[in-house]
mmCIF file of C-alpha atoms in Angstrom:
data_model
loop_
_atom_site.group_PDB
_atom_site.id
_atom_site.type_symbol
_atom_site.label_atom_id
_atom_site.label_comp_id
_atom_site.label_asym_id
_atom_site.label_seq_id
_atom_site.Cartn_x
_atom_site.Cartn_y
_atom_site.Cartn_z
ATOM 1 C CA UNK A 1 12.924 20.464 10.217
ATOM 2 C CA UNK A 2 12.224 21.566 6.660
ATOM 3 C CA UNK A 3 9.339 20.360 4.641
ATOM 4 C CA UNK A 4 12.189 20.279 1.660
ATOM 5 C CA UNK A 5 14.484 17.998 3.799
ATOM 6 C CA UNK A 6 12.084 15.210 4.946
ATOM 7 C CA UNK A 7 10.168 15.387 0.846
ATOM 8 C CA UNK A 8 14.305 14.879 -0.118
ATOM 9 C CA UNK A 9 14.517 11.850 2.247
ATOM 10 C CA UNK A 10 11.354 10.380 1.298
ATOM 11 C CA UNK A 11 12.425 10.710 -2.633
ATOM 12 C CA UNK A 12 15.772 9.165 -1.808
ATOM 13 C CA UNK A 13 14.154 5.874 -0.823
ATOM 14 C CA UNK A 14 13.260 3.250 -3.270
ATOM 15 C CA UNK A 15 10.476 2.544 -1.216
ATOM 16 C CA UNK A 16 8.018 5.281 -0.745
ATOM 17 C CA UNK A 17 6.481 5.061 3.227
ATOM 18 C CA UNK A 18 2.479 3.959 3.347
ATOM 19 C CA UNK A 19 0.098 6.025 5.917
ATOM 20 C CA UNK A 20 -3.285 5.170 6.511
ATOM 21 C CA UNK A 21 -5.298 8.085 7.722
ATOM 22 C CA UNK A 22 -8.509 7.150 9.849
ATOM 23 C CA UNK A 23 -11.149 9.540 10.337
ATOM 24 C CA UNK A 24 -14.646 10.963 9.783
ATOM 25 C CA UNK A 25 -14.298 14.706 10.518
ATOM 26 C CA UNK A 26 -14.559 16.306 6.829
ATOM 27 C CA UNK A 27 -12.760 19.505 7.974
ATOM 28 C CA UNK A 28 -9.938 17.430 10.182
ATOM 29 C CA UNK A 29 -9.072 14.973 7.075
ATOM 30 C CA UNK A 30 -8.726 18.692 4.625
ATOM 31 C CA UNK A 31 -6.109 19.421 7.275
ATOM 32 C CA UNK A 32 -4.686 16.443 6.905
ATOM 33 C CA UNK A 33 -4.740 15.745 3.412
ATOM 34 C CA UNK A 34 -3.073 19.329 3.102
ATOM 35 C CA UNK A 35 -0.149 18.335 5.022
ATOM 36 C CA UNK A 36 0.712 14.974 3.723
ATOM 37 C CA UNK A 37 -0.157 16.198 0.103
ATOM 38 C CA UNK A 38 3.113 18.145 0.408
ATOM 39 C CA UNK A 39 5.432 15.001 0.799
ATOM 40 C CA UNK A 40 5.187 12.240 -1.467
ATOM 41 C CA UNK A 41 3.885 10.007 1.239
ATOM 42 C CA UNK A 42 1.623 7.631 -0.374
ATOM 43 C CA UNK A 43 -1.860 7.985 1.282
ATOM 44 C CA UNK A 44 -5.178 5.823 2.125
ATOM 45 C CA UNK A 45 -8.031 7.284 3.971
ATOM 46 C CA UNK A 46 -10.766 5.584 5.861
ATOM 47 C CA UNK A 47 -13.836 7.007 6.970
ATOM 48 C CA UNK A 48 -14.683 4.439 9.493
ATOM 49 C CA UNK A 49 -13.737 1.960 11.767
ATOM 50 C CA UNK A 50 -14.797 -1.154 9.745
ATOM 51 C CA UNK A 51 -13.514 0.355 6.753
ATOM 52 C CA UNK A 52 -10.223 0.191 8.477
ATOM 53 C CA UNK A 53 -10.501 -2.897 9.943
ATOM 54 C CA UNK A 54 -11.737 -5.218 6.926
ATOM 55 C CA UNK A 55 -8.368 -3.263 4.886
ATOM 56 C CA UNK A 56 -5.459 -2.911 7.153
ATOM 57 C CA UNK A 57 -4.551 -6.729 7.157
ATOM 58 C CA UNK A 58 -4.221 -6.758 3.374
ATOM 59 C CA UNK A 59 -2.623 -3.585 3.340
ATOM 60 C CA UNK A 60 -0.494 -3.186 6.474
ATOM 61 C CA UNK A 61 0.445 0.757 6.305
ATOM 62 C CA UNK A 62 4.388 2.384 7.670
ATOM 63 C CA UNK A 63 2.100 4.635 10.081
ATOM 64 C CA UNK A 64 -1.458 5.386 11.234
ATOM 65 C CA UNK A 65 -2.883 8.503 12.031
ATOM 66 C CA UNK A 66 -6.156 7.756 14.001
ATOM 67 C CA UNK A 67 -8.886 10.311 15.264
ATOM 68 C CA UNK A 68 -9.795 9.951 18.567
ATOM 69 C CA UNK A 69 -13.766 9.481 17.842
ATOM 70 C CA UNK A 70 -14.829 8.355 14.912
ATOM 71 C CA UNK A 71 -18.747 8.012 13.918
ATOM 72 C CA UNK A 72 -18.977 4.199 14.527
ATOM 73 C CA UNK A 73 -16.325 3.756 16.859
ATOM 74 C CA UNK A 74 -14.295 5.249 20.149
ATOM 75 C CA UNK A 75 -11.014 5.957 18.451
ATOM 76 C CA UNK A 76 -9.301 4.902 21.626
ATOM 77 C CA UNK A 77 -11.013 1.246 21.269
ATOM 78 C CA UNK A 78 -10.124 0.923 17.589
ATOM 79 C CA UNK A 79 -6.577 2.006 18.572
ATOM 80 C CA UNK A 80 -6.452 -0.841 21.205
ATOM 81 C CA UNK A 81 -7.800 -3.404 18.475
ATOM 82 C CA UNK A 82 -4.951 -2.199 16.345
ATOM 83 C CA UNK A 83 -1.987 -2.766 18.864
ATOM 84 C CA UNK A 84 -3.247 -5.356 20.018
ATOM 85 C CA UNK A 85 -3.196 -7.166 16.273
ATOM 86 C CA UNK A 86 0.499 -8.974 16.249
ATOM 87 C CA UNK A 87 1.528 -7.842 12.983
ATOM 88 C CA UNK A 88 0.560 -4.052 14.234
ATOM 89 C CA UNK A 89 2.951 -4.242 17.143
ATOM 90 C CA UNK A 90 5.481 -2.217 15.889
ATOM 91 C CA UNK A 91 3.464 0.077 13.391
ATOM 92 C CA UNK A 92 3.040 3.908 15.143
ATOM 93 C CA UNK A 93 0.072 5.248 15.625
ATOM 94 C CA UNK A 94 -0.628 9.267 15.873
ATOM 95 C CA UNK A 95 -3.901 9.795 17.766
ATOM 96 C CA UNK A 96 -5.750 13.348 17.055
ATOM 97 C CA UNK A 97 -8.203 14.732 19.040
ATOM 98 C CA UNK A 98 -10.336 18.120 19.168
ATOM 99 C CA UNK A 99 -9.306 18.884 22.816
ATOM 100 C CA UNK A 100 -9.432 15.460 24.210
ATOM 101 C CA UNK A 101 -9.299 15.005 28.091
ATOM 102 C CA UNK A 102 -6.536 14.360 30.197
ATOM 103 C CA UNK A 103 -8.179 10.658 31.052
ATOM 104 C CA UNK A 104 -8.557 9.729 27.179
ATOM 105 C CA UNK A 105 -4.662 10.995 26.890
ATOM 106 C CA UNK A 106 -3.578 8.892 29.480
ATOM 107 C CA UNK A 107 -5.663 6.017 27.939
ATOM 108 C CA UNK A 108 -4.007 6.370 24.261
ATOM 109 C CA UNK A 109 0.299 6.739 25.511
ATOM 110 C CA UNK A 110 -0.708 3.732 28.167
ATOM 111 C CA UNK A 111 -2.204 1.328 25.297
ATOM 112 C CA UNK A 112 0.852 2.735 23.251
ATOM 113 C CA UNK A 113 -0.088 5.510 21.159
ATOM 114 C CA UNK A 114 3.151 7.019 19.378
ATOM 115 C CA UNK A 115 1.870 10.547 20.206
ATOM 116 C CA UNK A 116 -1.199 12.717 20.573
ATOM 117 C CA UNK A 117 -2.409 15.559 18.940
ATOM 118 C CA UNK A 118 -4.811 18.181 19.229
ATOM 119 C CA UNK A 119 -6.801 20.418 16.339
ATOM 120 C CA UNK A 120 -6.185 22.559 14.434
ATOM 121 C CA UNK A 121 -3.414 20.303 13.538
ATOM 122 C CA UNK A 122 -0.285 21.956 13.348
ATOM 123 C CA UNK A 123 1.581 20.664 10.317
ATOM 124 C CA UNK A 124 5.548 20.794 12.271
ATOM 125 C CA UNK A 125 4.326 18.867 14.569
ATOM 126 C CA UNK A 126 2.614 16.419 12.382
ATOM 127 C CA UNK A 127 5.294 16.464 9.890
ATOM 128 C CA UNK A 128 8.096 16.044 12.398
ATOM 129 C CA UNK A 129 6.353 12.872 14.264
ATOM 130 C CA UNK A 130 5.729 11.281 11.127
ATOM 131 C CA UNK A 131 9.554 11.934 10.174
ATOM 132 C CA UNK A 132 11.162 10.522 13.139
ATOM 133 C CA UNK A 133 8.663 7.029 13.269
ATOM 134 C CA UNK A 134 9.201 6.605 9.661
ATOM 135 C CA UNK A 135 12.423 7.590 8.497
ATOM 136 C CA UNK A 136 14.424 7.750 10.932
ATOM 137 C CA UNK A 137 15.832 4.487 12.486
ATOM 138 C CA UNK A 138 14.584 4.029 16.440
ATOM 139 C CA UNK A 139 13.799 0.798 17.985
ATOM 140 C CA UNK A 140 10.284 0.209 18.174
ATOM 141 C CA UNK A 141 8.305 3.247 17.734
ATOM 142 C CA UNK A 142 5.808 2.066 19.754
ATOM 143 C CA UNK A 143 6.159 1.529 23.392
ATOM 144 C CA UNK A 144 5.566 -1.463 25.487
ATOM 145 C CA UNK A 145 1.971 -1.538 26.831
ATOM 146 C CA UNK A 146 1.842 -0.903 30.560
ATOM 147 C CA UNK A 147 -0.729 -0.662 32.777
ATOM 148 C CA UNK A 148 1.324 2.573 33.972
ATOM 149 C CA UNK A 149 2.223 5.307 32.309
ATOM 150 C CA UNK A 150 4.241 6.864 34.020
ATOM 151 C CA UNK A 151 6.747 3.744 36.459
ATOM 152 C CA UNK A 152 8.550 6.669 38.411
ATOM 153 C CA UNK A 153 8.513 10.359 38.403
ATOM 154 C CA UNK A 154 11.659 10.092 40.430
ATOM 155 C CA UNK A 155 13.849 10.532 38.074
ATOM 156 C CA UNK A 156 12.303 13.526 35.962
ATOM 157 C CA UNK A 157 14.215 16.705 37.100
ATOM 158 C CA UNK A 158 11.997 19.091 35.748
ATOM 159 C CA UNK A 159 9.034 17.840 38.287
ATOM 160 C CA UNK A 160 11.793 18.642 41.040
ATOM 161 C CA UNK A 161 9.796 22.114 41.165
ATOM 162 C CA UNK A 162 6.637 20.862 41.856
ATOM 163 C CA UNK A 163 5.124 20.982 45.654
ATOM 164 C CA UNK A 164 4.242 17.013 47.107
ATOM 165 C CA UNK A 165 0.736 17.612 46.555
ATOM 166 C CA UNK A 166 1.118 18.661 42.923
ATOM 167 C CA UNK A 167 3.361 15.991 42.136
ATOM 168 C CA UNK A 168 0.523 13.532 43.700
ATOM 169 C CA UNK A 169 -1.927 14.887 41.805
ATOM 170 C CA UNK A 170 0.336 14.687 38.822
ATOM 171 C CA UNK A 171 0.566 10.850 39.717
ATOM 172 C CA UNK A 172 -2.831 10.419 39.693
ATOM 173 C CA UNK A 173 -3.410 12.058 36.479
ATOM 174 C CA UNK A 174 -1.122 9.666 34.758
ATOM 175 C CA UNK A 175 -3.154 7.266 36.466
ATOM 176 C CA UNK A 176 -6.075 8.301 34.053
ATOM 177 C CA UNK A 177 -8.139 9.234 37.182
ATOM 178 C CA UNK A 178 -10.674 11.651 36.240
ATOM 179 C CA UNK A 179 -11.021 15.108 38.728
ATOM 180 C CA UNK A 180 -13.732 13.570 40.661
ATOM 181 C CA UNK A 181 -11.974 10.696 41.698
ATOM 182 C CA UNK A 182 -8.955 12.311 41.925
ATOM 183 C CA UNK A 183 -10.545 14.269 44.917
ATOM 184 C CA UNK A 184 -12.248 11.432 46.205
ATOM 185 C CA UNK A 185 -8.706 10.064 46.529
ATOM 186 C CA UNK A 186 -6.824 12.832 47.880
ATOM 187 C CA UNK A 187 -10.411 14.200 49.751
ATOM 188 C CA UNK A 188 -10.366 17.490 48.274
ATOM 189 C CA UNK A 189 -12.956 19.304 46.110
ATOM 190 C CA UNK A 190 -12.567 18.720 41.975
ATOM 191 C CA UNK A 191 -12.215 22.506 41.911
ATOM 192 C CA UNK A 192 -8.742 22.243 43.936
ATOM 193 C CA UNK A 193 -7.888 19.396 41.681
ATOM 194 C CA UNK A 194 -8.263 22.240 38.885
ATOM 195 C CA UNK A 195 -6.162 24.181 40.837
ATOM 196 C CA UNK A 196 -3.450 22.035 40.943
ATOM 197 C CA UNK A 197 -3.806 20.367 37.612
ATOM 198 C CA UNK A 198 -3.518 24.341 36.508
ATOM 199 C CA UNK A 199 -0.054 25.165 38.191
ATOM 200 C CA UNK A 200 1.315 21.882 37.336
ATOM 201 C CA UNK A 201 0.417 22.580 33.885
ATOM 202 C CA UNK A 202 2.175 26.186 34.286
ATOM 203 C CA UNK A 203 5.403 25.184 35.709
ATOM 204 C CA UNK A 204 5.964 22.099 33.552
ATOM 205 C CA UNK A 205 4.930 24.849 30.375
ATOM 206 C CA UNK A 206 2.564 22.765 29.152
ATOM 207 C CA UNK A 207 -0.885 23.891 27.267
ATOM 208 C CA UNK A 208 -2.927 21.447 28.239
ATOM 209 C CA UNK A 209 -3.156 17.925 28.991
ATOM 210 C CA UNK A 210 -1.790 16.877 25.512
ATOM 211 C CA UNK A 211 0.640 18.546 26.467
ATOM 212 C CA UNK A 212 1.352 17.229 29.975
ATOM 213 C CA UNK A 213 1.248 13.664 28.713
ATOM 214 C CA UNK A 214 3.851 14.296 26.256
ATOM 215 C CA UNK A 215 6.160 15.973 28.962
ATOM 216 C CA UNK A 216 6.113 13.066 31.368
ATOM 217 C CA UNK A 217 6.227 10.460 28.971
ATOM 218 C CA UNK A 218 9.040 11.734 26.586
ATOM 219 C CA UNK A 219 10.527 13.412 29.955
ATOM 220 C CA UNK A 220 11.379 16.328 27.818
ATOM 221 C CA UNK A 221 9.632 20.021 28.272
ATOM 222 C CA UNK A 222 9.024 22.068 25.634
ATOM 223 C CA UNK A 223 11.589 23.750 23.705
#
């Protein structure tokens, strides 16, 4: 997707698509700002939670991009405020985290995060999710909440290659168990849950847990 093409389709619209940007990382909201500078989006960002919160009712924005901590706030518990506000059922949310764990992954696709990204921010990616939640017609954006992820792995092909213990530690990952209780669970060590979690990650070509999440919930590997 070219930056040209989706700055075209943005122009072409009378109205011009709102995204509120909500973070307190100085260097992460540069590599924002650098991104969305480039295409006519119109742009508000918030430093904090509250700031957010006492702004987005009067203001409701076409998309959110949320970091995953912010200094007065877990991003994931802001992000769970937000979807969980009526008129914000239906507005998508892109969480972005510096390397965020497999558990607070999990968390953020299960309370109905639109997608998940990890720093440096790559500006494809970001510019292609924003793209197809905003202009591009889908019904919602934003998954129904579930308390799990992940229903059935059953009918994923792509897992078909995955041993029975892999695919029930790939189960439990979804679950947002962390590798401790994962072990607990399955009463091996957290360092063979690292072994697994590693080849699952290999065969499914996925770079980390980001990643993983992505896979299993879009049920679509990497091209």
């Amino acid at each position: 997707m070219e930056i040209k093409q989706f700055v075209e389709e943005i122009l072409s619209n009378r109205y011009i698509p709102l995204v509120h940007v909500v973070n307190s990382d100085p260097l992460l909201s540069d590599q924002i700002s650098a991104v969305l500078l480039i295409t006519e989006l119109r742009v508000e960002m918030f430093k904090t939670a509250a700031e957010f919160a006492m702004n987005v009712s009067s203001n409701l924005p076409d998309a959110v991009i949320m970091n995953m901590q912010l200094d007065d706030r877990d991003g994931i518990l802001l992000l769970d405020w937000f979807l969980g506000v009526q008129s914000a059922a239906k507005i998508p949310v892109i969480m972005v985290g510096d390397n965020p764990d497999a558990v607070k992954v999990v968390q953020a696709f299960k309370m109905g995060a639109a997608d998940v990204l990890t720093t440096p921010i790559s500006a494809s990616m970001l510019l292609h999710g924003l793209r197809e939640l905003i202009m591009l017609p889908r019904t919602p954006a934003v998954p129904p909440r579930s308390p799990t992820l992940v229903p059935s792995l059953d009918d994923f092909p792509a897992l078909k290659g995955l041993t029975p213990r892999e695919l029930e530690v790939l189960r439990l990952i979804a679950e947002a168990l962390t590798t401790k209780e994962i072990g607990r669970k399955l009463l091996i060590s957290p360092r063979t849950v690292e072994v697994y979690r590693g080849r699952i990650l290999e065969k499914l070509q996925a770079r980390n847990a980001v990643d993983l999440m992505r896979i299993i919930v879009n049920r679509k590997l990497p091209e």
